[in-house]
CSV table of C-alpha atoms in Angstrom, one decimal:
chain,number,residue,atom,x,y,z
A,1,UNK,CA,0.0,0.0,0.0
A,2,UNK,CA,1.4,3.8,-0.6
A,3,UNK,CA,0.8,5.0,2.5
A,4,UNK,CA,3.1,3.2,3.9
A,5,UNK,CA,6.1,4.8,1.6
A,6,UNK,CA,4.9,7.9,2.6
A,7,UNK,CA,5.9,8.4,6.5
A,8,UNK,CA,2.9,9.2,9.0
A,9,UNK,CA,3.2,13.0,9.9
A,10,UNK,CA,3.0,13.6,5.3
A,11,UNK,CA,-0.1,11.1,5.5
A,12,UNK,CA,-1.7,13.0,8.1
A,13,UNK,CA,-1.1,16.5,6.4
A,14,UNK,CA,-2.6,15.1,3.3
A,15,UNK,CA,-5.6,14.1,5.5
A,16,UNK,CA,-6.0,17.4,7.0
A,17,UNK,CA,-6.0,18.9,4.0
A,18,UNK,CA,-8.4,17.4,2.0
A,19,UNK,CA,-10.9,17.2,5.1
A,20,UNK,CA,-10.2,21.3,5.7
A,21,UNK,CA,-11.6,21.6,1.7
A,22,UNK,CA,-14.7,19.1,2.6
A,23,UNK,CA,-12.4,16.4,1.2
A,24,UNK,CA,-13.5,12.9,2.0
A,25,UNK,CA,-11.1,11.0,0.3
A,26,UNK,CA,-7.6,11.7,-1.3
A,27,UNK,CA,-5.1,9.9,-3.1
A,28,UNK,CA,-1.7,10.5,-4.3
A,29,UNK,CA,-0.6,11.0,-8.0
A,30,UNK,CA,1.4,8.8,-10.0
A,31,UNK,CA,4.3,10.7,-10.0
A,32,UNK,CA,6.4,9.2,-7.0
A,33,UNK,CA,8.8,11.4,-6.7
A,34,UNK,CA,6.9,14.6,-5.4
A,35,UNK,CA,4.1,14.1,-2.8
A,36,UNK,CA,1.3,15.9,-4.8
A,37,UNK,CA,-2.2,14.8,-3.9
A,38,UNK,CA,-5.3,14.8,-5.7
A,39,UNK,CA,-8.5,15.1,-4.1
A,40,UNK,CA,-12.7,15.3,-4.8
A,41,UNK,CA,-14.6,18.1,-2.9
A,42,UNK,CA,-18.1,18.1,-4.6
A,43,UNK,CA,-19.7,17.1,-7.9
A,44,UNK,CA,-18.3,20.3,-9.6
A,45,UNK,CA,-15.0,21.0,-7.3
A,46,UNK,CA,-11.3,19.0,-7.2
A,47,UNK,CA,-8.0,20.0,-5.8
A,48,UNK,CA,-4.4,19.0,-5.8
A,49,UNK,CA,-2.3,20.1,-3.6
A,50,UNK,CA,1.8,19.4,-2.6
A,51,UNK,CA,3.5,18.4,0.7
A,52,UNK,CA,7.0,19.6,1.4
A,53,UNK,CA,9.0,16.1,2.1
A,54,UNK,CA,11.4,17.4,4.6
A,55,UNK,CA,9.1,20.4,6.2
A,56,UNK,CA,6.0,17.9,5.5
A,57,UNK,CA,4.2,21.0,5.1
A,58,UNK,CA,1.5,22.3,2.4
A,59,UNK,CA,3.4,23.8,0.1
A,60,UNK,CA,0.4,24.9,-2.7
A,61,UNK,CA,-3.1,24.0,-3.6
A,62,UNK,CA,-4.2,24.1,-6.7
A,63,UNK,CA,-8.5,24.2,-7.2
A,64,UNK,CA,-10.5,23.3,-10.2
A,65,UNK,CA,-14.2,23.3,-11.1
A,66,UNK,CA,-15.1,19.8,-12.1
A,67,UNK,CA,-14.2,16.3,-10.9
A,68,UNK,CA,-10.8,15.2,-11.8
A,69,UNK,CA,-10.9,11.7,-11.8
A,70,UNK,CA,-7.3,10.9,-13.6
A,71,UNK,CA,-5.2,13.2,-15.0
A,72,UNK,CA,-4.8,16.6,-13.6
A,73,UNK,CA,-5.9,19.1,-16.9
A,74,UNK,CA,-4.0,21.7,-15.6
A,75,UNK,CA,-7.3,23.5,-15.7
A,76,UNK,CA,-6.7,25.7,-12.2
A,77,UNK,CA,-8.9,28.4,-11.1
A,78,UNK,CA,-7.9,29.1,-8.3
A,79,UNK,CA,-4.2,28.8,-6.6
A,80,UNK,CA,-2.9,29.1,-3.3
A,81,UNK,CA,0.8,29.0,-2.9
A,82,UNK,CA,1.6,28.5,1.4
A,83,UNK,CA,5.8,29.1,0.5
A,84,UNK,CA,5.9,32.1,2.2
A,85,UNK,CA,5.2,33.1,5.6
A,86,UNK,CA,1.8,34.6,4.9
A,87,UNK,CA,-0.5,32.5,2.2
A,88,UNK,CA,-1.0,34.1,-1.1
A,89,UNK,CA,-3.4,33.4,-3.6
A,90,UNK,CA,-4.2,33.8,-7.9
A,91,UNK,CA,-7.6,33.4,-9.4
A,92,UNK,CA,-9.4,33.5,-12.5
A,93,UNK,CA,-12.3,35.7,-13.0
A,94,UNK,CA,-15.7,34.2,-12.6
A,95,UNK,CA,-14.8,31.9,-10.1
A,96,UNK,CA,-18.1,29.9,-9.3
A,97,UNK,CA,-20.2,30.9,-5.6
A,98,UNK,CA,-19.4,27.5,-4.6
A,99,UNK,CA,-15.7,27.3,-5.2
A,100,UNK,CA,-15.7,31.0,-3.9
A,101,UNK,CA,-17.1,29.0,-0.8
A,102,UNK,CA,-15.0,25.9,-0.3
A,103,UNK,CA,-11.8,28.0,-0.2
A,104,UNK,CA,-13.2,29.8,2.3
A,105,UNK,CA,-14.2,27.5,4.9
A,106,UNK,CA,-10.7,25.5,4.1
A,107,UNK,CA,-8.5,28.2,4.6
A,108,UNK,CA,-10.0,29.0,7.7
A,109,UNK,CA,-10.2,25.0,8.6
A,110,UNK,CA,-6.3,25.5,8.2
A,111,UNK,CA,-6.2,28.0,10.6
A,112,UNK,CA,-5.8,31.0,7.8
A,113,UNK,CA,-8.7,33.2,9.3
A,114,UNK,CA,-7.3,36.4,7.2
A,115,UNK,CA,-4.6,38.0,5.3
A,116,UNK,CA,-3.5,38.6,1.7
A,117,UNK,CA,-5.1,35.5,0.6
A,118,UNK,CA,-8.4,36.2,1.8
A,119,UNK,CA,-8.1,39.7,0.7
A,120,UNK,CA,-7.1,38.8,-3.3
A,121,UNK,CA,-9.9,36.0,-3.5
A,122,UNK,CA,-12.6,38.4,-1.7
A,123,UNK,CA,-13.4,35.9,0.8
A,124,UNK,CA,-15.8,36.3,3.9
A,125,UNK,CA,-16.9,34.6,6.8
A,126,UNK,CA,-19.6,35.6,9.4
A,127,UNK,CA,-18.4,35.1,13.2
A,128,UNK,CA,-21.1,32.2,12.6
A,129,UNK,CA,-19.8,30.8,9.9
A,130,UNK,CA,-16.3,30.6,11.6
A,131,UNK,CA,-18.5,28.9,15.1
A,132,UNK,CA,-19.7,26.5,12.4
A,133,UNK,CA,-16.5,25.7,10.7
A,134,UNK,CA,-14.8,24.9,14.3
A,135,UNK,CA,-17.4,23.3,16.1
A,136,UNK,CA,-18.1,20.6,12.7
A,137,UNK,CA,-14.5,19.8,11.9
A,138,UNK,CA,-13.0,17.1,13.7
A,139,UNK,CA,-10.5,18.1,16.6
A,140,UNK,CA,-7.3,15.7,15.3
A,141,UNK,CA,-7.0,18.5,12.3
A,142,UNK,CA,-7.7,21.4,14.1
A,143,UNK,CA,-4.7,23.8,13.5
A,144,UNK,CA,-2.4,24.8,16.7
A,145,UNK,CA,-4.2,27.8,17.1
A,146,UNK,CA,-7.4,26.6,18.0
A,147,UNK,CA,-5.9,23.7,20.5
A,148,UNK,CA,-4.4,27.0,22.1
A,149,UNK,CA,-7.6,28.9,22.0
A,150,UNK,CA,-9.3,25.7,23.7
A,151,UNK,CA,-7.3,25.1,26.8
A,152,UNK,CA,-7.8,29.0,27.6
C-alpha cells in the first residue's frame, strides 16, 4: 500500500488537508517522486495540492471546477501558494459561488482566518460561519491555534 512509503506525519497533512476543503477521500498521483495529492470536494469541485518532504508542510493547492478523476488538466482556477510566511493566492475571473465557498471554509479550517489571501480572493466569513467551521470539523485537524484557543 502507498501510504506506507509515505511516513505518517506527510499522511496526516494530506488528510487534514483534504478534510479542511470538505475532502472525503484523497489519493496520491502517480508521479512518485513529489508528494502531490489529488483530491474530490463536490460534484463540480477537485483540488491538488503538494506536501514539502522534509518540512511535511502544504506547500500549494491548486483548485479546479469539475471532478478530476485521472489526470490533472491543468485546468486551475484558483491557486494558493503557502511558501511564504503569509498564504497568497491567484484566481481566474468568474470563479463559481461554490468554489468561492470551499476556499473559504478550508483556509480558515487550516487556521488562515485572514490576510492577503483572503483579501485577493474576496473571501468572507460571518463570526457564525467561523462557530460552524470549528465546532463541525473534527479536533485531530484542528490547526495549533485553536488547541491553544481551547485550553484558555
Amino acid at each position: 500500500m502507498e501510504f506506507k512509503i509515505l511516513g505518517e506525519k506527510i499522511r496526516e497533512e494530506a488528510r487534514r488537508v483534504s478534510r479542511a476543503f470538505g475532502g472525503e477521500s484523497f489519493r496520491r498521483e502517480a508521479d512518485r517522486s513529489t508528494y502531490m495529492f489529488v483530491a474530490p470536494l463536490s460534484e463540480s469541485a477537485s483540488m491538488r495540492y503538494s506536501i514539502d518532504g522534509k518540512t511535511q508542510q502544504l506547500e500549494w493547492i491548486e483548485l479546479s471546477q469539475g471532478k478530476r478523476r485521472r489526470n490533472w488538466d491543468g485546468d486551475a482556477v484558483c491557486w494558493l501558494d503557502f511558501s511564504e510566511v503569509e498564504p497568497t493566492a491567484n484566481a481566474v475571473d468568474g470563479i463559481a459561488p461554490e468554489l468561492n465557498a470551499i476556499l473559504a471554509c478550508g483556509l480558515y479550517r487550516l487556521g488562515i482566518e485572514e490576510g492577503e489571501a483572503w483579501d485577493e480572493l474576496n473571501l468572507t466569513l460571518t463570526a457564525h460561519e467561523q462557530l460552524e467551521l470549528r465546532l463541525g470539523f473534527p479536533r485531530e485537524f484542528w490547526p495549533q491555534k485553536w488547541l491553544d484557543e481551547a485550553v484558555q
